[in-house]
CSV table of C-alpha atoms in Angstrom, one decimal:
chain,number,residue,atom,x,y,z
L,1,MET,CA,127.4,117.4,108.7
L,2,THR,CA,125.8,114.0,108.8
L,3,LYS,CA,127.4,110.6,108.2
L,4,TYR,CA,126.0,108.1,105.7
L,5,PHE,CA,127.0,104.5,105.0
L,6,LEU,CA,126.7,103.8,101.3
L,7,ILE,CA,126.4,100.1,100.8
L,8,VAL,CA,127.5,98.2,97.6
L,9,ASP,CA,126.3,94.6,97.6
L,10,TYR,CA,126.3,91.8,95.1
L,11,ARG,CA,123.0,92.8,93.4
L,12,PRO,CA,124.0,93.3,89.8
L,13,GLY,CA,121.9,96.2,88.4
L,14,VAL,CA,121.5,95.9,84.7
L,15,ILE,CA,124.6,93.7,84.2
L,16,GLU,CA,124.1,90.1,85.2
L,17,GLU,CA,127.5,88.9,84.2
L,18,PRO,CA,129.7,88.4,87.4
L,19,MET,CA,132.9,90.5,87.4
L,20,GLU,CA,135.0,87.4,87.3
L,21,GLN,CA,133.8,86.9,83.7
L,22,TRP,CA,134.6,90.4,82.5
L,23,ALA,CA,137.5,91.3,80.3
L,24,PRO,CA,140.5,92.6,82.3
L,25,GLU,CA,140.2,96.1,80.8
L,26,ASP,CA,136.6,96.3,82.0
L,27,VAL,CA,137.5,95.3,85.5
L,28,LYS,CA,140.3,97.9,85.4
L,29,ALA,CA,137.9,100.7,84.2
L,30,HIS,CA,135.4,99.7,86.9
L,31,MET,CA,138.0,100.0,89.7
L,32,ASN,CA,139.6,103.1,88.2
L,33,TYR,CA,136.1,104.7,88.4
L,34,TYR,CA,135.9,104.0,92.1
L,35,ASP,CA,139.5,105.3,92.6
L,36,ALA,CA,138.7,108.6,90.9
L,37,LEU,CA,135.4,109.0,92.8
L,38,ASN,CA,137.1,108.3,96.1
L,39,ARG,CA,139.9,110.7,95.3
L,40,GLU,CA,137.3,113.4,94.5
L,41,LEU,CA,135.4,112.8,97.7
L,42,THR,CA,138.6,112.8,99.7
L,43,GLU,CA,139.5,116.2,98.2
L,44,THR,CA,136.1,117.6,99.1
L,45,GLY,CA,136.5,116.3,102.7
L,46,GLU,CA,133.3,114.1,102.3
L,47,LEU,CA,134.9,110.6,102.2
L,48,ILE,CA,135.7,109.2,105.6
L,49,GLY,CA,136.6,105.7,104.3
L,50,GLY,CA,135.6,103.0,101.9
L,51,HIS,CA,136.9,99.7,100.6
L,52,ALA,CA,136.0,96.8,98.4
L,53,LEU,CA,135.7,93.6,100.3
L,54,THR,CA,136.7,90.0,99.6
L,55,GLY,CA,133.9,87.7,98.4
L,56,PRO,CA,131.5,86.0,100.8
L,57,GLU,CA,133.2,82.7,100.3
L,58,LEU,CA,136.0,84.1,102.5
L,59,ALA,CA,133.6,85.5,105.2
L,60,LYS,CA,133.6,84.3,108.8
L,61,THR,CA,130.9,84.7,111.4
L,62,VAL,CA,132.2,85.0,115.0
L,63,THR,CA,130.1,84.6,118.2
L,64,SER,CA,131.3,84.7,121.7
L,65,ASP,CA,129.8,84.5,125.2
L,66,GLY,CA,132.9,86.2,126.7
L,67,LYS,CA,133.8,83.2,128.7
L,68,GLY,CA,135.0,80.4,126.3
L,69,ALA,CA,136.8,80.5,123.0
L,70,PRO,CA,134.8,82.3,120.2
L,71,VAL,CA,132.9,80.1,117.8
L,72,VAL,CA,134.0,80.8,114.2
L,73,THR,CA,131.9,79.5,111.2
L,74,ASP,CA,132.1,80.1,107.5
L,75,GLY,CA,129.6,82.4,105.9
L,76,ALA,CA,127.0,83.9,106.1
L,77,PHE,CA,125.7,82.8,102.7
L,78,ALA,CA,121.9,83.0,103.1
L,79,GLY,CA,121.3,86.0,101.0
L,80,PHE,CA,124.4,86.1,98.8
L,81,LYS,CA,123.2,89.0,96.6
L,82,GLU,CA,122.6,91.1,99.8
L,83,MET,CA,126.2,90.4,101.1
L,84,LEU,CA,128.3,93.5,101.4
L,85,ALA,CA,130.8,93.9,98.5
L,86,GLY,CA,132.1,97.3,99.5
L,87,TYR,CA,131.2,100.6,101.1
L,88,GLN,CA,131.9,104.3,101.4
L,89,LEU,CA,131.4,106.2,104.6
L,90,VAL,CA,130.7,109.9,103.8
L,91,ASP,CA,130.2,112.9,106.0
L,92,VAL,CA,127.9,115.3,104.0
L,93,GLU,CA,125.7,118.4,104.4
L,94,SER,CA,122.5,116.6,103.6
L,95,GLU,CA,120.8,113.3,102.7
L,96,GLN,CA,120.4,114.7,99.2
L,97,ARG,CA,124.2,114.9,98.8
L,98,ALA,CA,124.5,111.3,100.0
L,99,ILE,CA,121.9,110.4,97.3
L,100,GLU,CA,124.0,112.2,94.7
L,101,ILE,CA,127.1,110.3,95.7
L,102,ALA,CA,125.2,107.0,95.7
L,103,ALA,CA,123.9,107.7,92.2
L,104,ARG,CA,127.5,108.2,91.0
L,105,ILE,CA,128.4,104.9,92.6
L,106,SER,CA,125.4,103.2,90.9
L,107,GLN,CA,126.7,104.3,87.5
L,108,VAL,CA,130.1,102.6,87.9
L,109,PRO,CA,131.0,101.1,84.5
L,110,GLY,CA,130.6,97.4,83.7
L,111,PRO,CA,131.6,95.6,80.5
L,112,GLY,CA,131.9,97.9,77.5
L,113,GLY,CA,131.6,100.9,79.8
L,114,VAL,CA,127.9,100.4,80.3
L,115,PRO,CA,126.7,102.0,83.6
L,116,GLN,CA,125.8,99.1,86.0
L,117,GLN,CA,122.9,100.9,87.6
L,118,GLN,CA,123.7,98.8,90.7
L,119,PRO,CA,121.4,99.5,93.6
L,120,ILE,CA,123.2,101.3,96.4
L,121,VAL,CA,121.7,101.3,99.9
L,122,ILE,CA,122.1,104.5,102.0
L,123,ARG,CA,122.0,104.3,105.8
L,124,ARG,CA,122.4,107.3,108.1
L,125,VAL,CA,124.9,106.7,110.9
L,126,MET,CA,123.2,107.3,114.2
L,127,ASP,CA,124.4,110.1,116.4
L,128,GLY,CA,123.9,111.2,120.0
L,129,ALA,CA,120.5,112.7,119.3
L,130,ASP,CA,119.2,109.3,118.1
L,131,PHE,CA,120.2,107.7,121.3
L,132,GLU,CA,118.7,110.4,123.4
L,133,ALA,CA,115.3,109.8,121.6
L,134,LEU,CA,115.3,106.2,122.7
């Protein structure tokens, strides 16, 4: 089995309207879709974890030299659309299965039930073999 990080960011897909402007029933349908998908993936043993995240306006960046107090700043905001909105971490038999799951995430409903077609980034989690090759 191989682990993949499936990244949901703020790129909108075919629906440009931000979720804050959606009707409450559309937001509920959107989140219910994720709940159902995550339940299914938990039942198959493929979902390791996943969460929606608060908006970038609440993000903090922390740096530390290990000697003094850490430096904490607001942001990062440089590429807002590329900011992480949520994720699923899956453990699957193949990259193809990770792609299948990412496709289901991409079709999460937006206003009126229209599939968002949101771009989902797939990143394989490195394992021991990757480090041995370095």
